[in-house]
mmCIF file of C-alpha atoms and ligand atoms in Angstrom:
data_model
loop_
_atom_site.group_PDB
_atom_site.id
_atom_site.type_symbol
_atom_site.label_atom_id
_atom_site.label_comp_id
_atom_site.label_asym_id
_atom_site.label_seq_id
_atom_site.Cartn_x
_atom_site.Cartn_y
_atom_site.Cartn_z
ATOM 1 C CA MET E 494 -39.603 128.986 -146.943
ATOM 2 C CA ARG E 495 -40.495 131.109 -143.935
ATOM 3 C CA LYS E 496 -37.908 133.520 -142.614
ATOM 4 C CA HIS E 497 -36.885 133.892 -139.013
ATOM 5 C CA ILE E 498 -36.905 137.547 -137.981
ATOM 6 C CA VAL E 499 -36.053 139.284 -134.730
ATOM 7 C CA ALA E 500 -36.952 142.977 -134.801
ATOM 8 C CA GLY E 501 -36.206 145.481 -132.046
ATOM 9 C CA ASN E 502 -38.771 148.232 -131.570
ATOM 10 C CA TRP E 503 -36.947 151.038 -129.772
ATOM 11 C CA LYS E 504 -40.138 153.086 -129.345
ATOM 12 C CA LEU E 505 -39.582 156.586 -127.866
ATOM 13 C CA ASN E 506 -36.095 155.773 -126.606
ATOM 14 C CA ASN E 507 -32.525 156.772 -127.494
ATOM 15 C CA ASN E 508 -31.381 160.212 -128.605
ATOM 16 C CA LEU E 509 -28.633 160.475 -131.226
ATOM 17 C CA ASN E 510 -25.750 159.723 -128.824
ATOM 18 C CA GLN E 511 -27.577 156.801 -127.293
ATOM 19 C CA THR E 512 -28.455 155.520 -130.761
ATOM 20 C CA GLU E 513 -24.775 155.632 -131.748
ATOM 21 C CA THR E 514 -23.761 153.816 -128.578
ATOM 22 C CA LEU E 515 -26.375 151.079 -128.883
ATOM 23 C CA ILE E 516 -25.570 150.524 -132.552
ATOM 24 C CA SER E 517 -21.869 150.189 -131.823
ATOM 25 C CA GLU E 518 -22.681 147.699 -129.046
ATOM 26 C CA LEU E 519 -24.972 145.751 -131.399
ATOM 27 C CA LYS E 520 -22.166 145.575 -133.946
ATOM 28 C CA GLN E 521 -19.922 143.919 -131.370
ATOM 29 C CA GLN E 522 -22.366 141.034 -130.891
ATOM 30 C CA THR E 523 -22.047 137.753 -132.740
ATOM 31 C CA LYS E 524 -24.968 136.268 -134.603
ATOM 32 C CA THR E 525 -25.129 132.484 -134.489
ATOM 33 C CA SER E 526 -28.670 132.020 -135.811
ATOM 34 C CA ASP E 527 -30.274 132.407 -139.221
ATOM 35 C CA ALA E 528 -32.630 135.156 -138.012
ATOM 36 C CA GLU E 529 -32.846 138.440 -139.920
ATOM 37 C CA VAL E 530 -32.054 141.237 -137.479
ATOM 38 C CA MET E 531 -33.940 144.542 -137.596
ATOM 39 C CA ILE E 532 -33.928 147.633 -135.410
ATOM 40 C CA ALA E 533 -36.507 150.414 -135.369
ATOM 41 C CA PRO E 534 -35.087 153.651 -133.956
ATOM 42 C CA THR E 535 -37.158 156.813 -133.805
ATOM 43 C CA PHE E 536 -37.724 158.798 -137.029
ATOM 44 C CA VAL E 537 -35.044 161.446 -136.457
ATOM 45 C CA ASN E 538 -32.338 158.835 -136.034
ATOM 46 C CA LEU E 539 -33.268 156.583 -138.955
ATOM 47 C CA TRP E 540 -30.873 158.163 -141.431
ATOM 48 C CA HIS E 541 -27.969 158.026 -139.016
ATOM 49 C CA ALA E 542 -28.783 154.442 -137.986
ATOM 50 C CA PHE E 543 -29.093 153.407 -141.622
ATOM 51 C CA GLN E 544 -25.690 154.892 -142.460
ATOM 52 C CA ALA E 545 -24.106 153.332 -139.377
ATOM 53 C CA THR E 546 -25.318 149.796 -140.185
ATOM 54 C CA LYS E 547 -24.974 149.787 -143.975
ATOM 55 C CA GLN E 548 -22.151 147.241 -143.912
ATOM 56 C CA ASP E 549 -23.738 145.096 -141.210
ATOM 57 C CA ASP E 550 -26.264 142.335 -141.011
ATOM 58 C CA ILE E 551 -28.814 144.682 -139.404
ATOM 59 C CA GLU E 552 -31.778 146.232 -141.211
ATOM 60 C CA VAL E 553 -32.982 149.613 -139.978
ATOM 61 C CA ILE E 554 -36.760 149.869 -140.148
ATOM 62 C CA SER E 555 -39.396 152.450 -139.278
ATOM 63 C CA GLN E 556 -41.834 152.313 -136.345
ATOM 64 C CA ASN E 557 -44.622 153.970 -138.351
ATOM 65 C CA MET E 558 -45.497 156.077 -141.390
ATOM 66 C CA HIS E 559 -48.441 158.036 -142.765
ATOM 67 C CA PHE E 560 -50.662 156.806 -145.591
ATOM 68 C CA ALA E 561 -50.420 159.979 -147.676
ATOM 69 C CA GLU E 562 -47.581 160.428 -150.138
ATOM 70 C CA ASN E 563 -47.296 164.120 -149.236
ATOM 71 C CA GLY E 564 -49.502 167.087 -148.362
ATOM 72 C CA ALA E 565 -51.000 168.893 -145.390
ATOM 73 C CA TYR E 566 -50.304 166.353 -142.625
ATOM 74 C CA THR E 567 -48.122 168.283 -140.199
ATOM 75 C CA GLY E 568 -45.675 166.134 -138.302
ATOM 76 C CA GLU E 569 -46.074 163.051 -140.459
ATOM 77 C CA ILE E 570 -43.637 160.974 -142.539
ATOM 78 C CA SER E 571 -44.423 159.242 -145.837
ATOM 79 C CA ALA E 572 -43.331 155.969 -147.381
ATOM 80 C CA ASP E 573 -41.529 157.921 -150.080
ATOM 81 C CA MET E 574 -39.535 159.845 -147.460
ATOM 82 C CA LEU E 575 -38.550 156.615 -145.728
ATOM 83 C CA LYS E 576 -37.550 154.992 -149.002
ATOM 84 C CA SER E 577 -35.517 158.034 -149.988
ATOM 85 C CA ILE E 578 -33.173 157.403 -147.021
ATOM 86 C CA GLY E 579 -32.957 153.668 -147.651
ATOM 87 C CA ILE E 580 -35.652 152.337 -145.297
ATOM 88 C CA GLN E 581 -37.435 149.323 -146.822
ATOM 89 C CA THR E 582 -39.574 148.031 -143.969
ATOM 90 C CA VAL E 583 -42.167 149.647 -141.724
ATOM 91 C CA ILE E 584 -43.966 148.477 -138.586
ATOM 92 C CA LEU E 585 -47.696 149.256 -138.824
ATOM 93 C CA GLY E 586 -50.497 148.818 -136.320
ATOM 94 C CA HIS E 587 -48.473 148.587 -133.118
ATOM 95 C CA SER E 588 -50.877 148.504 -130.179
ATOM 96 C CA GLU E 589 -49.410 151.728 -128.778
ATOM 97 C CA ARG E 590 -50.237 153.468 -132.072
ATOM 98 C CA ARG E 591 -53.746 152.023 -131.928
ATOM 99 C CA ALA E 592 -54.248 152.993 -128.265
ATOM 100 C CA TYR E 593 -52.611 156.435 -128.060
ATOM 101 C CA PHE E 594 -52.860 157.717 -131.629
ATOM 102 C CA ASN E 595 -56.284 156.414 -132.606
ATOM 103 C CA GLU E 596 -55.061 154.164 -135.387
ATOM 104 C CA THR E 597 -57.921 152.051 -136.655
ATOM 105 C CA ASP E 598 -58.234 149.035 -138.928
ATOM 106 C CA GLU E 599 -59.413 151.470 -141.596
ATOM 107 C CA SER E 600 -56.458 153.857 -141.374
ATOM 108 C CA LEU E 601 -54.105 150.885 -141.119
ATOM 109 C CA ALA E 602 -55.489 149.397 -144.322
ATOM 110 C CA LYS E 603 -54.584 152.684 -146.034
ATOM 111 C CA LYS E 604 -51.096 152.641 -144.529
ATOM 112 C CA VAL E 605 -50.562 149.060 -145.662
ATOM 113 C CA ASP E 606 -51.608 150.042 -149.191
ATOM 114 C CA ALA E 607 -49.265 153.044 -149.200
ATOM 115 C CA ALA E 608 -46.340 150.929 -148.030
ATOM 116 C CA LEU E 609 -46.981 148.257 -150.661
ATOM 117 C CA VAL E 610 -47.387 150.783 -153.485
ATOM 118 C CA ASN E 611 -43.943 152.015 -152.491
ATOM 119 C CA ASN E 612 -42.538 148.464 -152.532
ATOM 120 C CA MET E 613 -41.947 148.460 -148.823
ATOM 121 C CA ARG E 614 -42.199 145.470 -146.539
ATOM 122 C CA VAL E 615 -44.763 145.729 -143.716
ATOM 123 C CA ILE E 616 -44.579 144.219 -140.248
ATOM 124 C CA PHE E 617 -48.267 144.305 -139.386
ATOM 125 C CA CYS E 618 -49.063 144.166 -135.649
ATOM 126 C CA PHE E 619 -52.279 143.148 -133.979
ATOM 127 C CA GLY E 620 -53.412 141.451 -130.781
ATOM 128 C CA GLU E 621 -56.141 141.286 -128.226
ATOM 129 C CA GLU E 622 -56.490 143.215 -124.968
ATOM 130 C CA LEU E 623 -56.693 141.526 -121.585
ATOM 131 C CA ALA E 624 -60.474 141.997 -121.413
ATOM 132 C CA ASP E 625 -60.846 140.236 -124.778
ATOM 133 C CA ARG E 626 -58.846 137.249 -123.560
ATOM 134 C CA LYS E 627 -60.744 137.108 -120.269
ATOM 135 C CA ALA E 628 -63.964 137.048 -122.283
ATOM 136 C CA GLY E 629 -62.622 134.287 -124.542
ATOM 137 C CA LYS E 630 -62.754 136.649 -127.526
ATOM 138 C CA GLU E 631 -59.056 136.702 -128.440
ATOM 139 C CA ALA E 632 -59.452 134.692 -131.642
ATOM 140 C CA SER E 633 -62.347 136.756 -132.987
ATOM 141 C CA VAL E 634 -60.586 140.053 -132.171
ATOM 142 C CA VAL E 635 -57.406 138.955 -133.920
ATOM 143 C CA GLU E 636 -59.337 137.590 -136.875
ATOM 144 C CA SER E 637 -61.192 140.864 -137.396
ATOM 145 C CA GLN E 638 -58.003 142.956 -137.069
ATOM 146 C CA ILE E 639 -56.355 140.867 -139.789
ATOM 147 C CA LYS E 640 -59.403 140.768 -142.048
ATOM 148 C CA ASN E 641 -60.181 144.481 -141.771
ATOM 149 C CA ALA E 642 -56.671 145.694 -142.539
ATOM 150 C CA LEU E 643 -55.365 143.028 -144.921
ATOM 151 C CA PHE E 644 -58.064 140.983 -146.618
ATOM 152 C CA HIS E 645 -58.617 143.500 -149.396
ATOM 153 C CA LEU E 646 -55.101 142.688 -150.671
ATOM 154 C CA GLU E 647 -54.209 140.596 -153.695
ATOM 155 C CA PRO E 648 -52.514 137.282 -152.826
ATOM 156 C CA SER E 649 -49.206 138.528 -154.280
ATOM 157 C CA ALA E 650 -49.071 141.306 -151.652
ATOM 158 C CA PHE E 651 -48.440 138.789 -148.886
ATOM 159 C CA LYS E 652 -44.853 138.281 -150.062
ATOM 160 C CA HIS E 653 -44.215 141.740 -148.624
ATOM 161 C CA ILE E 654 -45.996 141.252 -145.320
ATOM 162 C CA VAL E 655 -44.838 139.883 -141.992
ATOM 163 C CA LEU E 656 -47.412 139.423 -139.240
ATOM 164 C CA ALA E 657 -46.710 140.209 -135.586
ATOM 165 C CA TYR E 658 -49.071 138.837 -132.958
ATOM 166 C CA GLU E 659 -48.719 140.998 -129.877
ATOM 167 C CA PRO E 660 -51.237 140.418 -127.103
ATOM 168 C CA VAL E 661 -51.633 143.880 -125.586
ATOM 169 C CA TRP E 662 -51.612 142.497 -122.045
ATOM 170 C CA ALA E 663 -48.091 141.141 -122.598
ATOM 171 C CA ILE E 664 -46.469 144.281 -124.032
ATOM 172 C CA GLY E 665 -44.075 145.960 -121.630
ATOM 173 C CA THR E 666 -45.781 144.283 -118.683
ATOM 174 C CA GLY E 667 -43.308 141.495 -117.989
ATOM 175 C CA GLU E 668 -46.179 139.103 -118.544
ATOM 176 C CA THR E 669 -45.641 136.828 -121.543
ATOM 177 C CA ALA E 670 -48.100 134.643 -123.352
ATOM 178 C CA SER E 671 -47.130 131.072 -122.598
ATOM 179 C CA PRO E 672 -45.417 129.312 -125.488
ATOM 180 C CA GLU E 673 -48.619 127.266 -125.861
ATOM 181 C CA GLN E 674 -50.827 130.378 -125.993
ATOM 182 C CA ALA E 675 -48.512 131.885 -128.623
ATOM 183 C CA GLN E 676 -48.485 128.665 -130.654
ATOM 184 C CA ASP E 677 -52.287 128.299 -130.497
ATOM 185 C CA MET E 678 -52.810 131.854 -131.735
ATOM 186 C CA HIS E 679 -50.155 131.620 -134.441
ATOM 187 C CA ALA E 680 -51.711 128.405 -135.737
ATOM 188 C CA PHE E 681 -55.110 130.125 -135.742
ATOM 189 C CA ILE E 682 -53.670 133.110 -137.656
ATOM 190 C CA ARG E 683 -52.169 130.765 -140.242
ATOM 191 C CA LYS E 684 -55.497 128.979 -140.585
ATOM 192 C CA THR E 685 -57.334 132.292 -141.018
ATOM 193 C CA LEU E 686 -54.927 133.212 -143.796
ATOM 194 C CA ALA E 687 -55.243 129.787 -145.421
ATOM 195 C CA THR E 688 -59.028 130.002 -145.475
ATOM 196 C CA LYS E 689 -58.919 133.150 -147.582
ATOM 197 C CA TYR E 690 -55.658 132.830 -149.538
ATOM 198 C CA GLY E 691 -54.789 129.122 -149.511
ATOM 199 C CA ASN E 692 -52.210 126.963 -147.792
ATOM 200 C CA ALA E 693 -49.174 128.056 -149.808
ATOM 201 C CA ILE E 694 -49.460 131.698 -148.715
ATOM 202 C CA ALA E 695 -50.340 130.741 -145.135
ATOM 203 C CA ASP E 696 -47.422 128.303 -144.871
ATOM 204 C CA ASP E 697 -45.000 130.910 -146.209
ATOM 205 C CA MET E 698 -46.125 133.681 -143.865
ATOM 206 C CA THR E 699 -43.622 134.741 -141.224
ATOM 207 C CA ILE E 700 -45.501 135.298 -137.962
ATOM 208 C CA LEU E 701 -43.654 137.010 -135.113
ATOM 209 C CA TYR E 702 -44.616 136.951 -131.467
ATOM 210 C CA GLY E 703 -44.251 140.112 -129.363
ATOM 211 C CA GLY E 704 -44.832 140.702 -125.673
ATOM 212 C CA SER E 705 -42.118 140.683 -123.004
ATOM 213 C CA VAL E 706 -39.778 138.369 -124.904
ATOM 214 C CA LYS E 707 -36.510 138.151 -122.966
ATOM 215 C CA PRO E 708 -33.319 136.108 -123.204
ATOM 216 C CA GLY E 709 -34.788 133.756 -120.582
ATOM 217 C CA ASN E 710 -37.988 132.889 -122.440
ATOM 218 C CA ALA E 711 -37.113 133.369 -126.123
ATOM 219 C CA LYS E 712 -35.863 129.840 -126.780
ATOM 220 C CA GLU E 713 -39.036 128.209 -125.541
ATOM 221 C CA ILE E 714 -41.311 130.590 -127.457
ATOM 222 C CA PHE E 715 -39.261 130.281 -130.660
ATOM 223 C CA SER E 716 -39.297 126.488 -130.393
ATOM 224 C CA LYS E 717 -42.999 126.478 -131.288
ATOM 225 C CA PRO E 718 -43.611 125.454 -134.895
ATOM 226 C CA ASP E 719 -45.727 128.453 -135.900
ATOM 227 C CA VAL E 720 -43.600 131.096 -134.171
ATOM 228 C CA ASP E 721 -41.116 132.478 -136.692
ATOM 229 C CA GLY E 722 -39.484 135.186 -134.636
ATOM 230 C CA GLY E 723 -40.121 138.087 -132.329
ATOM 231 C CA LEU E 724 -40.892 141.766 -132.128
ATOM 232 C CA ILE E 725 -38.945 142.913 -129.110
ATOM 233 C CA GLY E 726 -39.463 146.108 -127.090
ATOM 234 C CA GLY E 727 -37.682 146.486 -123.737
ATOM 235 C CA ALA E 728 -35.079 143.782 -124.315
ATOM 236 C CA ALA E 729 -34.062 145.364 -127.642
ATOM 237 C CA LEU E 730 -32.511 148.289 -125.750
ATOM 238 C CA LYS E 731 -29.620 146.171 -124.434
ATOM 239 C CA ALA E 732 -27.321 144.786 -127.103
ATOM 240 C CA GLU E 733 -26.469 141.584 -125.221
ATOM 241 C CA ASP E 734 -30.077 140.787 -124.384
ATOM 242 C CA PHE E 735 -31.200 141.506 -127.929
ATOM 243 C CA TYR E 736 -28.607 139.199 -129.455
ATOM 244 C CA ALA E 737 -29.337 136.523 -126.867
ATOM 245 C CA ILE E 738 -32.873 136.615 -128.298
ATOM 246 C CA VAL E 739 -31.617 136.720 -131.916
ATOM 247 C CA ASN E 740 -29.492 133.672 -131.158
ATOM 248 C CA ALA E 741 -32.315 131.798 -129.430
ATOM 249 C CA PHE E 742 -33.179 130.136 -132.760
HETATM 250 C C1 PEP S 548 -43.364 145.791 -128.433
HETATM 251 O O1 PEP S 548 -43.306 146.973 -128.164
HETATM 252 O O2 PEP S 548 -43.689 145.438 -129.576
HETATM 253 C C2 PEP S 548 -43.055 144.820 -127.383
HETATM 254 C C3 PEP S 548 -43.262 143.559 -127.625
HETATM 255 O O3 PEP S 548 -42.567 145.316 -126.197
HETATM 256 P P1 PEP S 548 -41.978 144.452 -124.971
HETATM 257 O O4 PEP S 548 -41.012 143.442 -125.561
HETATM 258 O O5 PEP S 548 -41.285 145.443 -124.097
HETATM 259 O O6 PEP S 548 -43.134 143.786 -124.316
#
């Protein structure tokens, strides 16, 4: 059975005080859906956020990690370090990481491996740029991102993976893929997975949509049969908006 997940990516937002405030506001919200709720604060606030939500129905997850277990990688954080403070899930391959920090399919494949070796769950992000869509290449771009970073994995690994389709042109722009565009791509992603790993794994895969999801459009996007939840940026920074999205299922 596929899970519904709504994950908030806080990006480079919220210092410690703001993190405390937003978490206490999130805790005052009521969840009426079956969606798993996740929040991804910045690295320095993960421990605090984890402690502050331990008793709540909110999972604190990481926005990134390095592929090495330890060593001479100044400024980086490993899977082992995340696990040691209770973090079980990591977002990998966000388009901002790919665009501004030169993350490639190759380095992402290594990060995925490192997360899985450490028994972590991965939310793996991918999506085409506007130029790709204008050129009608969105399906082939998405297919190669998935294949290059994930298709070396054993079938059993997919139990620990969640996919997040995030068209780059819809992230933080206010422009959303139409529910039909999201559904078409999610169905294509499921088919791509089925071709390599079979229908059972493809049918079980949770596929999130990300890109300017808001309280006003979440219900329609989530009503599509292959959309199993959302990765939320801007709207995750307001507790009421975030839970309006969580409760859109
Ligand atoms: C994101 O950062 O993953 C995202 C989808 O951002 P936004 O909701 O702001 O478009």
